[in-house]
Coordinates of C-alpha atoms and ligand atoms in Angstrom, one line a residue:
M1 CA 167.6 114.1 94.9
P2 CA 165.3 112.0 97.9
R3 CA 162.6 110.3 96.0
R4 CA 160.2 112.1 98.0
C5 CA 160.7 115.5 96.1
K6 CA 161.2 113.3 92.8
R7 CA 157.5 113.0 93.2
R8 CA 156.4 116.1 93.8
L9 CA 158.6 117.4 90.5
L10 CA 156.8 115.3 88.2
P11 CA 153.0 116.7 88.4
L12 CA 154.5 120.6 88.7
T13 CA 156.5 119.8 85.3
L14 CA 153.0 118.6 84.0
M15 CA 151.1 121.3 85.7
I16 CA 153.5 123.8 83.6
V17 CA 153.4 122.1 80.4
C18 CA 149.5 122.4 80.6
I19 CA 149.6 125.8 81.7
L20 CA 151.5 126.9 78.4
A21 CA 149.5 124.6 76.2
S22 CA 146.4 126.1 77.3
A23 CA 147.9 129.4 76.9
I24 CA 148.9 128.8 73.7
C25 CA 145.9 127.3 72.2
N26 CA 143.5 129.6 74.1
H27 CA 142.3 126.3 76.1
A28 CA 141.8 125.7 79.8
S29 CA 143.3 123.0 82.1
P30 CA 141.1 119.6 82.0
Q31 CA 139.9 120.2 85.9
T32 CA 138.1 123.1 84.2
R33 CA 136.9 122.9 81.1
P34 CA 133.2 122.6 80.8
E35 CA 131.3 119.5 80.6
V36 CA 127.9 118.7 79.4
S37 CA 126.2 115.1 80.9
K38 CA 122.4 115.1 79.9
V39 CA 120.0 117.9 78.5
E40 CA 116.5 117.4 79.4
P41 CA 114.3 117.7 77.0
P42 CA 117.1 116.3 74.3
S43 CA 114.5 117.7 71.7
W44 CA 111.2 119.5 70.7
W45 CA 109.1 120.6 67.9
A46 CA 108.7 124.1 65.9
K47 CA 104.8 125.1 66.2
H48 CA 104.7 124.2 69.6
T49 CA 102.7 125.7 72.0
I50 CA 105.8 126.1 74.5
N51 CA 107.7 128.1 72.5
P52 CA 110.8 128.7 74.1
V53 CA 111.2 125.8 75.5
R54 CA 113.5 125.9 78.7
L55 CA 116.7 123.4 79.0
L56 CA 117.9 121.9 81.9
V57 CA 121.7 120.8 81.2
R58 CA 123.4 118.9 83.5
G59 CA 127.0 118.6 83.7
R60 CA 130.5 120.6 85.9
N61 CA 131.9 123.5 85.6
L62 CA 129.0 125.4 84.4
T63 CA 130.3 128.8 85.8
G64 CA 130.1 131.4 83.9
A65 CA 128.4 129.7 81.3
R66 CA 127.3 131.6 77.6
V67 CA 125.2 129.4 75.4
R68 CA 125.5 130.5 71.2
S69 CA 122.6 129.1 68.6
V70 CA 125.1 129.0 65.2
T71 CA 121.2 129.2 63.0
P72 CA 118.8 131.6 63.4
A73 CA 116.5 128.4 63.1
V74 CA 117.1 128.1 67.2
R75 CA 117.5 131.3 69.1
V76 CA 119.2 131.0 73.1
L77 CA 117.6 133.6 75.3
D78 CA 117.7 133.4 79.7
V79 CA 120.7 131.4 80.5
F80 CA 120.8 130.5 84.7
V81 CA 123.3 128.5 86.2
N82 CA 123.0 127.1 89.5
K83 CA 125.2 128.2 92.4
N84 CA 127.9 124.9 91.9
G85 CA 128.0 125.1 88.2
S86 CA 126.5 121.9 87.8
Y87 CA 123.2 122.5 86.3
L88 CA 122.7 125.2 83.6
F89 CA 118.8 126.5 82.4
V90 CA 118.0 127.8 79.0
N91 CA 115.8 129.0 76.9
V92 CA 115.7 127.9 73.3
S93 CA 113.0 129.8 71.0
I94 CA 112.3 127.7 67.6
N95 CA 111.9 129.3 64.9
P96 CA 108.4 128.2 63.9
A97 CA 109.7 127.3 60.2
A98 CA 113.1 125.3 61.3
R99 CA 113.4 122.0 59.9
P100 CA 113.4 119.1 62.3
G101 CA 117.0 118.0 62.6
E102 CA 120.3 118.4 64.8
Y103 CA 120.7 121.7 66.4
P104 CA 123.6 121.6 69.0
L105 CA 124.5 124.7 70.9
T106 CA 127.5 125.9 72.2
L107 CA 128.2 126.2 75.5
E108 CA 131.2 128.6 76.5
T109 CA 133.2 129.6 79.5
A110 CA 136.3 131.2 80.3
A111 CA 137.9 127.8 80.5
G112 CA 136.6 126.1 77.0
H113 CA 133.3 125.1 75.7
T114 CA 131.4 122.2 74.6
S115 CA 128.0 121.5 73.0
I116 CA 124.6 121.1 74.3
P117 CA 123.3 118.3 71.7
F118 CA 119.4 119.6 70.9
R119 CA 117.2 118.2 67.9
I120 CA 114.3 119.2 66.3
E121 CA 112.0 116.3 66.1
P122 CA 108.9 116.5 63.0
A123 CA 105.5 116.3 64.8
L124 CA 103.3 113.3 64.4
E125 CA 100.1 113.5 62.3
T126 CA 97.4 114.6 64.9
R127 CA 94.6 112.3 63.6
S128 CA 96.0 108.8 64.5
H129 CA 97.7 110.0 67.7
F130 CA 97.0 112.0 71.3
Q131 CA 92.7 110.8 70.6
G132 CA 92.2 110.7 74.4
I133 CA 90.1 109.1 76.1
T134 CA 86.4 108.5 76.6
A135 CA 83.6 106.1 77.9
D136 CA 83.4 104.2 74.6
D137 CA 86.5 103.1 75.7
V138 CA 87.6 100.1 78.0
I139 CA 90.7 100.4 79.8
Y140 CA 93.4 97.2 80.6
L141 CA 96.3 98.2 82.8
I142 CA 99.1 96.0 82.7
M143 CA 102.9 96.4 84.8
P144 CA 105.2 95.8 82.2
D145 CA 107.3 92.9 84.3
R146 CA 105.0 90.8 85.2
F147 CA 102.8 90.7 81.8
S148 CA 105.1 89.0 79.1
D149 CA 108.7 88.9 78.5
G150 CA 108.9 88.9 75.0
D151 CA 112.4 90.2 74.6
S152 CA 115.0 88.2 76.9
S153 CA 118.2 90.0 75.7
N154 CA 116.6 93.0 78.5
N155 CA 116.7 90.1 81.1
I156 CA 119.9 91.6 82.6
P157 CA 120.6 94.6 81.9
A158 CA 123.9 96.6 83.1
N159 CA 124.3 97.4 86.8
S160 CA 121.6 95.1 87.9
P161 CA 123.0 92.1 89.9
A162 CA 121.3 88.2 89.5
A163 CA 119.2 88.2 92.6
A164 CA 117.3 92.0 91.6
N165 CA 116.2 89.0 88.5
D166 CA 114.6 86.7 89.7
R167 CA 111.2 85.4 88.9
K168 CA 111.0 83.5 92.2
N169 CA 111.7 86.5 94.1
A170 CA 108.0 88.6 94.0
R171 CA 109.9 91.9 94.0
A172 CA 112.2 91.5 91.8
Y173 CA 112.6 91.8 87.9
H174 CA 110.7 89.0 86.1
G175 CA 112.0 89.9 82.5
G176 CA 108.6 91.3 81.1
D177 CA 108.7 94.0 78.6
L178 CA 107.5 96.2 76.0
R179 CA 107.8 93.4 73.6
G180 CA 106.0 91.1 75.2
V181 CA 102.7 93.5 75.4
I182 CA 103.3 94.2 71.4
N183 CA 103.4 90.3 71.1
H184 CA 99.6 89.8 72.8
L185 CA 98.6 92.8 71.4
P186 CA 95.9 90.4 69.1
Y187 CA 94.8 89.0 72.3
L188 CA 94.2 92.1 73.7
K189 CA 92.5 93.0 70.5
D190 CA 90.0 89.6 71.0
L191 CA 89.0 90.4 74.2
G192 CA 87.8 93.6 73.4
V193 CA 89.7 96.2 75.4
T194 CA 90.6 99.6 73.5
A195 CA 92.6 101.3 75.7
L196 CA 95.9 99.9 77.5
W197 CA 97.5 101.9 80.8
L198 CA 100.9 100.5 81.6
T199 CA 102.5 101.2 84.7
P200 CA 105.7 103.9 84.3
W201 CA 108.0 103.1 81.7
Y202 CA 110.9 105.7 83.1
D203 CA 114.4 104.1 83.4
N204 CA 114.3 103.2 87.1
W205 CA 117.8 102.0 89.2
N206 CA 118.5 98.2 88.1
G207 CA 119.9 97.7 91.9
L208 CA 118.7 95.5 94.4
N209 CA 117.6 96.9 97.7
T210 CA 118.5 95.1 101.0
C211 CA 117.7 95.4 104.7
D212 CA 116.4 93.1 107.1
K213 CA 112.7 93.9 106.4
P214 CA 109.6 91.4 105.2
W215 CA 109.6 93.8 102.0
C216 CA 113.6 93.2 101.2
P217 CA 115.3 92.8 98.6
N218 CA 113.4 94.4 96.3
T219 CA 113.7 96.5 93.0
Y220 CA 111.4 99.1 91.6
Y221 CA 109.7 96.4 88.9
H222 CA 107.0 98.5 89.4
G223 CA 108.9 101.5 87.5
Y224 CA 107.7 104.4 90.1
H225 CA 111.1 105.3 91.6
A226 CA 112.2 107.2 88.2
I227 CA 116.2 108.1 88.1
D228 CA 115.5 109.8 84.2
Y229 CA 112.3 111.2 83.7
Y230 CA 113.2 111.0 79.7
A231 CA 114.1 107.1 79.5
V232 CA 112.9 104.0 78.9
E233 CA 113.7 101.3 81.7
D234 CA 116.4 99.4 80.0
H235 CA 113.7 96.2 80.8
F236 CA 111.5 97.2 79.2
G237 CA 113.3 98.2 75.8
D238 CA 113.5 101.5 74.3
L239 CA 112.1 104.3 73.0
P240 CA 112.3 103.0 69.2
T241 CA 110.2 99.4 71.1
L242 CA 107.9 102.4 73.0
R243 CA 106.9 104.3 69.4
E244 CA 106.4 101.1 67.5
L245 CA 104.0 99.5 70.5
V246 CA 102.1 102.8 70.2
E247 CA 101.8 102.3 66.7
K248 CA 101.1 98.2 65.9
A249 CA 98.7 99.3 69.2
H250 CA 96.8 102.4 66.8
G251 CA 97.0 99.8 63.7
L252 CA 94.4 98.0 66.1
G253 CA 92.5 100.8 67.1
L254 CA 93.8 100.1 70.5
K255 CA 95.1 103.5 72.5
I256 CA 98.4 104.0 75.0
I257 CA 97.9 105.2 78.7
Q258 CA 101.3 106.7 79.8
D259 CA 101.7 106.5 83.9
Q260 CA 103.0 109.5 84.8
V261 CA 104.7 110.5 88.3
A262 CA 105.1 114.1 88.5
N263 CA 104.7 114.1 92.7
H264 CA 108.2 112.1 93.2
V265 CA 111.3 110.1 92.0
G266 CA 113.3 107.8 93.5
S267 CA 116.3 108.2 95.7
Q268 CA 118.7 106.9 93.2
H269 CA 117.9 109.8 90.9
P270 CA 121.0 112.0 90.2
W271 CA 118.8 115.3 91.1
V272 CA 118.9 113.9 94.9
R273 CA 123.0 114.0 95.9
N274 CA 122.6 117.3 93.3
P275 CA 119.7 119.2 92.9
P276 CA 119.3 121.5 90.9
L277 CA 117.9 124.2 93.0
D278 CA 118.2 124.3 96.6
D279 CA 114.3 124.0 96.7
W280 CA 114.2 121.5 93.9
F281 CA 112.8 118.8 96.4
H282 CA 111.1 119.5 99.8
G283 CA 113.9 118.7 102.1
T284 CA 116.6 116.3 101.3
L285 CA 117.8 112.7 101.4
S286 CA 118.5 113.3 104.9
Q287 CA 116.2 115.7 105.8
H288 CA 112.6 115.8 105.2
A289 CA 108.7 115.6 106.4
V290 CA 107.3 112.1 105.6
N291 CA 103.9 112.0 104.3
K292 CA 101.3 111.1 107.2
F293 CA 98.4 110.9 105.1
R294 CA 96.0 113.6 106.3
N295 CA 94.4 113.6 103.2
S296 CA 90.9 115.0 104.2
A297 CA 93.5 118.4 105.0
L298 CA 93.5 118.4 101.4
L299 CA 89.6 118.8 100.9
S300 CA 88.1 120.8 103.9
P301 CA 88.3 124.3 103.7
H302 CA 89.0 124.4 107.7
G303 CA 92.4 122.5 107.1
N304 CA 95.5 123.8 109.0
Q305 CA 98.2 124.5 107.2
D306 CA 100.7 121.9 109.1
E307 CA 98.3 119.2 108.0
V308 CA 97.8 120.9 104.0
R309 CA 101.8 121.2 104.0
N310 CA 102.7 117.7 105.4
T311 CA 100.3 115.8 102.9
L312 CA 101.7 118.1 99.8
D313 CA 105.4 118.6 100.8
G314 CA 105.9 115.1 102.5
W315 CA 107.7 112.3 101.2
F316 CA 105.2 109.5 100.1
S317 CA 108.1 107.3 101.4
D318 CA 111.8 107.8 102.4
D319 CA 112.5 106.5 99.2
L320 CA 110.3 108.7 97.1
P321 CA 111.8 112.4 97.0
D322 CA 108.8 114.4 96.8
M323 CA 108.8 117.3 93.8
N324 CA 108.9 120.7 94.2
Q325 CA 105.9 122.1 91.6
E326 CA 105.8 125.2 93.9
E327 CA 108.8 126.1 92.3
P328 CA 108.6 127.9 88.6
E329 CA 111.9 125.9 87.2
V330 CA 110.1 122.2 88.7
E331 CA 106.7 122.9 87.3
R332 CA 108.1 123.8 83.9
Y333 CA 110.2 120.9 83.9
E334 CA 107.5 118.6 84.7
L335 CA 104.7 120.1 81.9
Q336 CA 107.3 119.9 79.2
N337 CA 108.2 116.5 80.3
S338 CA 104.6 115.5 79.8
L339 CA 104.4 116.6 76.6
W340 CA 107.7 115.7 75.2
W341 CA 106.7 111.9 76.0
I342 CA 103.1 112.5 74.3
G343 CA 105.1 114.0 71.1
M344 CA 107.9 111.5 71.0
T345 CA 104.7 108.4 70.7
G346 CA 101.6 109.6 70.0
L347 CA 100.2 108.2 72.7
D348 CA 96.5 109.2 73.5
G349 CA 96.2 109.1 77.8
I350 CA 98.1 109.3 81.0
R351 CA 97.2 108.0 84.2
Q352 CA 98.8 110.8 86.8
D353 CA 100.0 108.5 90.4
T354 CA 99.6 110.4 93.7
I355 CA 97.5 113.0 92.3
Q356 CA 96.4 114.8 95.5
Y357 CA 99.7 115.4 97.2
M358 CA 100.7 118.0 94.5
P359 CA 99.4 121.8 94.5
R360 CA 96.0 122.0 92.8
T361 CA 97.6 124.8 90.9
F362 CA 100.0 122.4 89.3
I363 CA 97.7 120.2 88.7
R364 CA 95.5 122.8 86.5
D365 CA 98.2 124.0 84.6
L366 CA 99.5 120.6 83.4
S367 CA 95.8 120.0 82.4
N368 CA 96.0 123.0 80.1
A369 CA 99.0 123.0 78.8
L370 CA 98.3 119.2 77.9
H371 CA 94.9 120.6 76.2
R372 CA 96.5 123.7 74.6
Q373 CA 99.1 121.2 72.2
Y374 CA 96.7 118.3 72.5
P375 CA 93.0 119.4 72.4
R376 CA 91.5 115.6 72.9
M377 CA 94.3 114.4 75.6
W378 CA 93.2 113.1 78.6
M379 CA 94.6 112.9 81.9
V380 CA 93.5 110.5 85.1
G381 CA 94.3 111.2 88.6
E382 CA 94.8 108.8 90.7
V383 CA 92.8 110.2 94.2
F384 CA 92.8 106.8 96.5
E385 CA 90.1 107.7 98.8
R386 CA 87.1 105.9 99.5
D387 CA 84.9 109.1 100.1
A388 CA 83.0 110.6 96.7
A389 CA 83.9 114.3 98.3
Q390 CA 87.5 113.8 98.3
T391 CA 87.8 112.2 94.4
S392 CA 85.2 114.4 93.0
F393 CA 87.1 117.2 94.6
F394 CA 90.1 117.1 92.5
I395 CA 88.2 116.3 88.9
G396 CA 87.8 119.2 86.8
G397 CA 84.7 121.2 85.3
H398 CA 84.1 122.7 88.4
T399 CA 86.0 125.1 91.1
G400 CA 85.9 124.3 94.7
W401 CA 86.2 126.5 97.8
D402 CA 89.8 127.3 96.8
G403 CA 88.5 128.6 93.7
I404 CA 90.6 126.0 91.3
D405 CA 89.3 124.2 88.6
T406 CA 91.8 121.3 87.9
K407 CA 90.5 121.2 85.0
L408 CA 91.7 117.1 85.8
D409 CA 89.7 115.5 83.3
S410 CA 89.0 112.2 85.2
V411 CA 89.8 110.3 88.6
F412 CA 89.6 106.9 89.5
D413 CA 86.4 105.9 91.1
F414 CA 87.9 104.7 94.3
P415 CA 84.4 104.7 96.3
V416 CA 82.4 102.8 93.1
W417 CA 85.3 99.9 93.2
N418 CA 85.1 99.7 97.3
A419 CA 81.0 99.6 97.1
S420 CA 81.2 96.5 94.7
L421 CA 83.8 94.4 96.1
L422 CA 82.0 94.8 99.7
A423 CA 78.2 94.4 97.6
F424 CA 79.6 91.0 95.5
T425 CA 81.5 89.3 98.1
N426 CA 78.6 89.6 100.2
K427 CA 79.6 92.2 103.0
A428 CA 77.4 94.9 102.4
S429 CA 73.8 95.2 101.3
M430 CA 73.6 95.4 97.4
R431 CA 71.8 98.7 98.2
T432 CA 75.0 100.2 98.8
L433 CA 75.6 100.0 95.2
H434 CA 72.3 102.5 95.0
D435 CA 73.6 104.6 97.7
Q436 CA 77.2 105.1 96.7
L437 CA 76.0 106.1 93.1
K438 CA 73.9 108.6 95.0
Y439 CA 76.9 110.8 95.3
D440 CA 77.5 111.7 91.3
A441 CA 75.8 114.5 92.4
L442 CA 79.2 115.7 93.7
Y443 CA 80.4 115.2 90.3
P444 CA 79.9 117.8 87.4
D445 CA 79.9 115.3 84.9
P446 CA 79.7 111.6 86.2
A447 CA 80.1 110.2 82.9
K448 CA 84.0 110.9 82.8
I449 CA 84.7 109.1 86.2
T450 CA 87.2 106.3 85.5
T451 CA 85.4 103.2 87.1
F452 CA 87.5 100.4 87.7
A453 CA 87.3 96.5 88.5
N454 CA 91.0 96.7 90.5
N455 CA 93.8 98.0 89.9
H456 CA 97.7 97.1 91.1
D457 CA 97.6 98.7 94.1
T458 CA 94.5 96.7 95.7
M459 CA 93.9 92.9 96.0
R460 CA 92.7 91.0 93.5
F461 CA 88.9 90.2 94.0
M462 CA 88.8 86.4 93.8
S463 CA 91.5 86.6 97.0
L464 CA 89.0 89.1 98.8
E465 CA 87.3 87.7 102.0
G466 CA 83.8 85.8 100.2
A467 CA 84.7 85.9 97.3
T468 CA 83.3 83.4 94.7
L469 CA 83.4 83.1 90.4
D470 CA 80.1 84.6 90.8
G471 CA 81.0 87.2 92.7
A472 CA 83.9 88.2 90.1
M473 CA 81.7 88.3 86.9
M474 CA 78.8 90.2 89.3
H475 CA 81.7 93.0 89.8
I476 CA 83.4 93.3 86.5
A477 CA 79.4 93.2 85.2
F478 CA 79.0 95.9 87.2
I479 CA 82.1 97.9 86.1
L480 CA 81.2 97.4 82.9
S481 CA 77.8 98.2 83.0
I482 CA 77.4 101.8 84.9
R483 CA 78.4 105.2 84.3
G484 CA 82.2 106.4 83.2
I485 CA 85.6 104.9 81.6
P486 CA 85.9 101.4 82.9
Q487 CA 89.1 99.7 83.5
L488 CA 90.2 96.1 84.0
Y489 CA 93.4 95.0 85.7
Y490 CA 95.4 92.2 83.6
G491 CA 94.3 88.5 84.5
E492 CA 90.9 89.5 85.6
E493 CA 89.7 87.9 82.5
I494 CA 90.5 85.5 83.8
A495 CA 89.9 85.4 87.2
M496 CA 93.7 85.4 88.3
E497 CA 94.3 85.5 92.6
G498 CA 96.9 87.4 94.5
K499 CA 96.7 89.0 98.0
E500 CA 98.3 92.2 99.0
D501 CA 100.9 94.1 97.0
P502 CA 103.3 92.0 95.3
D503 CA 101.2 88.9 95.4
N504 CA 98.4 90.7 93.1
R505 CA 101.3 91.6 90.6
R506 CA 101.9 87.9 89.5
D507 CA 103.3 86.8 86.6
F508 CA 100.3 85.9 83.2
P509 CA 100.5 82.3 83.1
G510 CA 102.2 81.9 79.5
G511 CA 104.2 85.4 79.5
F512 CA 107.2 84.0 80.3
P513 CA 109.7 81.7 78.8
G514 CA 109.4 78.2 80.1
D515 CA 105.6 78.5 81.6
A516 CA 103.7 75.4 82.0
R517 CA 100.8 76.6 80.1
N518 CA 99.9 79.7 78.1
A519 CA 96.1 81.2 79.8
F520 CA 96.3 83.4 76.4
T521 CA 95.1 80.7 74.5
S522 CA 91.4 79.3 75.0
E523 CA 92.9 75.6 74.8
S524 CA 95.7 76.5 78.2
R525 CA 92.8 78.2 80.4
K526 CA 91.1 75.9 83.1
P527 CA 87.5 76.0 83.0
T528 CA 86.7 78.7 85.3
E529 CA 89.9 81.0 83.8
Q530 CA 88.0 80.1 80.2
R531 CA 84.3 81.2 81.7
M532 CA 85.4 84.0 83.1
F533 CA 86.9 85.1 80.1
E534 CA 84.4 84.9 78.1
W535 CA 81.6 86.6 80.5
T536 CA 84.5 89.3 80.5
Q537 CA 84.5 89.6 76.7
S538 CA 80.6 89.6 76.8
W539 CA 80.1 92.5 78.6
I540 CA 83.0 94.5 76.6
R541 CA 81.3 93.4 73.1
L542 CA 77.9 94.3 74.6
R543 CA 79.2 97.4 75.5
A544 CA 80.7 98.5 72.3
E545 CA 76.9 97.4 70.8
H546 CA 74.7 100.0 72.8
S547 CA 75.5 103.7 72.9
A548 CA 73.2 103.3 75.9
I549 CA 76.0 101.3 78.1
R550 CA 78.7 103.9 77.2
R551 CA 77.1 107.1 77.0
G552 CA 73.3 107.0 78.3
R553 CA 71.8 108.1 81.7
L554 CA 71.7 105.9 84.6
V555 CA 67.9 105.3 85.8
D556 CA 67.8 103.5 89.3
L557 CA 64.7 101.0 88.9
Y558 CA 64.5 98.4 91.5
Y559 CA 67.2 98.0 94.9
D560 CA 67.3 95.6 97.7
D561 CA 69.2 93.5 99.7
D562 CA 70.1 91.2 97.6
S563 CA 69.4 93.2 94.1
Y564 CA 69.9 96.3 92.1
V565 CA 68.6 97.2 88.9
F566 CA 69.0 100.3 86.3
A567 CA 68.6 101.4 83.4
R568 CA 70.7 102.9 80.7
Q569 CA 69.5 105.0 78.2
D570 CA 70.3 107.4 75.4
Q571 CA 68.5 108.8 72.5
H572 CA 69.2 105.4 70.4
E573 CA 67.9 102.9 73.3
T574 CA 66.9 101.9 76.6
V575 CA 68.9 98.7 78.4
I576 CA 68.1 97.2 81.7
V577 CA 70.9 95.7 84.1
A578 CA 70.0 93.8 86.6
F579 CA 71.9 91.8 89.6
N580 CA 70.7 89.4 91.6
R581 CA 73.4 88.1 94.3
G582 CA 71.3 85.8 96.5
G583 CA 71.4 82.4 95.9
K584 CA 67.0 82.0 94.2
E585 CA 65.6 82.7 90.8
K586 CA 64.0 86.6 91.6
K587 CA 61.0 88.0 89.7
V588 CA 61.2 91.9 90.4
N589 CA 58.4 94.7 89.1
L590 CA 60.0 97.6 87.4
P591 CA 58.3 100.9 86.7
A592 CA 59.0 100.9 83.7
G593 CA 56.7 103.6 82.7
S594 CA 58.7 105.6 84.6
I595 CA 61.7 105.8 81.8
G596 CA 59.0 106.3 79.2
L597 CA 58.1 102.3 77.8
K598 CA 54.6 101.7 75.9
D599 CA 53.3 99.2 77.0
A600 CA 54.0 95.8 74.8
A601 CA 57.2 97.3 75.0
E602 CA 59.8 94.2 75.0
L603 CA 62.7 93.9 77.0
S604 CA 64.9 91.3 75.7
A605 CA 68.0 89.1 77.4
L606 CA 70.9 90.1 76.2
I607 CA 73.1 87.7 79.0
G608 CA 72.8 86.4 81.8
T609 CA 69.3 84.7 81.2
T610 CA 67.1 84.0 78.1
G611 CA 63.6 85.4 76.7
S612 CA 62.1 88.3 76.8
V613 CA 58.9 90.1 79.2
R614 CA 56.6 92.8 77.7
V615 CA 55.6 95.9 79.3
A616 CA 52.5 95.7 80.5
N617 CA 50.1 98.6 82.4
G618 CA 53.4 100.7 82.9
S619 CA 55.6 97.8 84.7
A620 CA 57.5 94.9 83.7
T621 CA 58.3 91.6 85.8
L622 CA 61.7 90.5 85.0
T623 CA 62.6 87.1 86.5
L624 CA 66.1 87.3 87.6
P625 CA 68.6 84.2 87.9
K626 CA 70.4 83.5 90.7
T627 CA 73.9 84.7 91.5
S628 CA 74.1 86.6 88.3
A629 CA 74.0 89.6 86.0
A630 CA 71.6 90.2 83.1
M631 CA 71.1 92.5 80.9
F632 CA 68.2 93.2 78.6
V633 CA 67.6 95.6 76.0
V634 CA 63.9 97.1 75.0
R635 CA 62.8 96.8 71.4
Ligands
CA701 CA1 112.8 90.7 79.0
CA702 CA1 116.5 100.5 84.3
CA703 CA1 104.2 116.4 97.1

């Protein structure tokens, strides 16, 4: 027999053997047997407000699949398999009396069967978890990769080339992780912040992007390009470490905020090459609209549909496939994913990335789902706009022209952040602060806005043109003393510098093995760093000590080109906060009677100056030190 025929004969013989074996054992040939590679969510809870839970099962050869449960604790309903047999959707109804444990389901096709792993988790107790965020909190934003490396064993995970893990490249992974945050919880407690927002901990691709542009080579160290919505980034740690972080933070009175990104995933996500449904994304990797960011079309009742659709459906970049929340399966997936992280870790709040690029109905449905399960849960949305009309349109508590109340708890205060940067770098009059704050009239409750000093997308204050340490000190004092929930960015408390991204994401000095000095300790800080640290710590402490600063109404008392003085007043006390950015000491006369202060009431300095003054004839004359902020309490 010629050699060519021999080669053909062998597979043929194998095939016959296989067919016979399959017939005898009632099993399929290996090519068509169903396989399961991923179950999302992998677990759920009994007595949850979402019941049944809808599982998305990834696999192969799923066409015609039936799913069975062997126990009455979980019941299976509504199986749907996508057109190429690679994804299966199934509703799983959990008996309220079901005990925590493993409840695998059986998946069968005509060709064979396999198992869908599924677990019922014990519910975390609700008193010390899921606490929500209020104006009593001060939030501190951490990029885990850049804060501290507490575990060198995760610095070069599988499938990660050395060049992707290089502290000399500002766009590579630097080794920071969850253990590094755990190690510095006492530092954060000492600073006085009460809540930590970590940039996304979803698993991202470990590879290195190369191109001929200035931003290459780069990695996804920042976490905004998820490849797995249900896994922790392997550079940062794992789920047990994340749970340990939440428990240890809670033990010190610190809350945890997760950065969730429902708008888009990374282009390396397995969905991108094989989406569960044709309309899972807006378009495909090769054919999609790119967002032109005509964001005002979202606000205006006169926006044309082309612009509205482009802003909602266009990809944030070619590298960020845009999820289609108007597909009910996508909305369902994302609601469950959001709730899963909360339930698994006990975290206290969510920061939702690029929120305005998702339909307002989705924001509403997500907010409602969160509050239905966790009444205190809190979500702040990133609406990166300097126009308060736009930011206020997205906060909940009022109905827009479209008839929708997003129910969103909070939005970041980009308008006031911008005004404060301009005022305290002498680029705009101090009247700008007063003028901006008048637009609080647009918000149903200005106390709920998240007021921030800076974040990871903006230049650090000390690198702005016109910046001085005095300016940075006034800026942070302003953010810590006006209405709202203040948020600081890691390193601001030591006046770190940093220009545009990624320079604004430098490693915290002392957070990494081999660092020349350790700015987490007062002995190693430079004098300017120590001055800023003590100042920040003091304003946070005063905020904690005075309910009026946290929750009182804000009343304008005096403003001119160089000064702004306002009161914070609640039923317990009146506090007066005064800013004078000018180069000379200055006396200002305040209408004390207008805020109910009686003659002989005493205004005692708490910070920024010393001594006290008395109210006389309905007014008080404060002496404001030059280029500084001061606070007084009325006794
Ligand atoms: Ca590490
Ligand atoms: Ca990864
Ligand atoms: Ca979108």
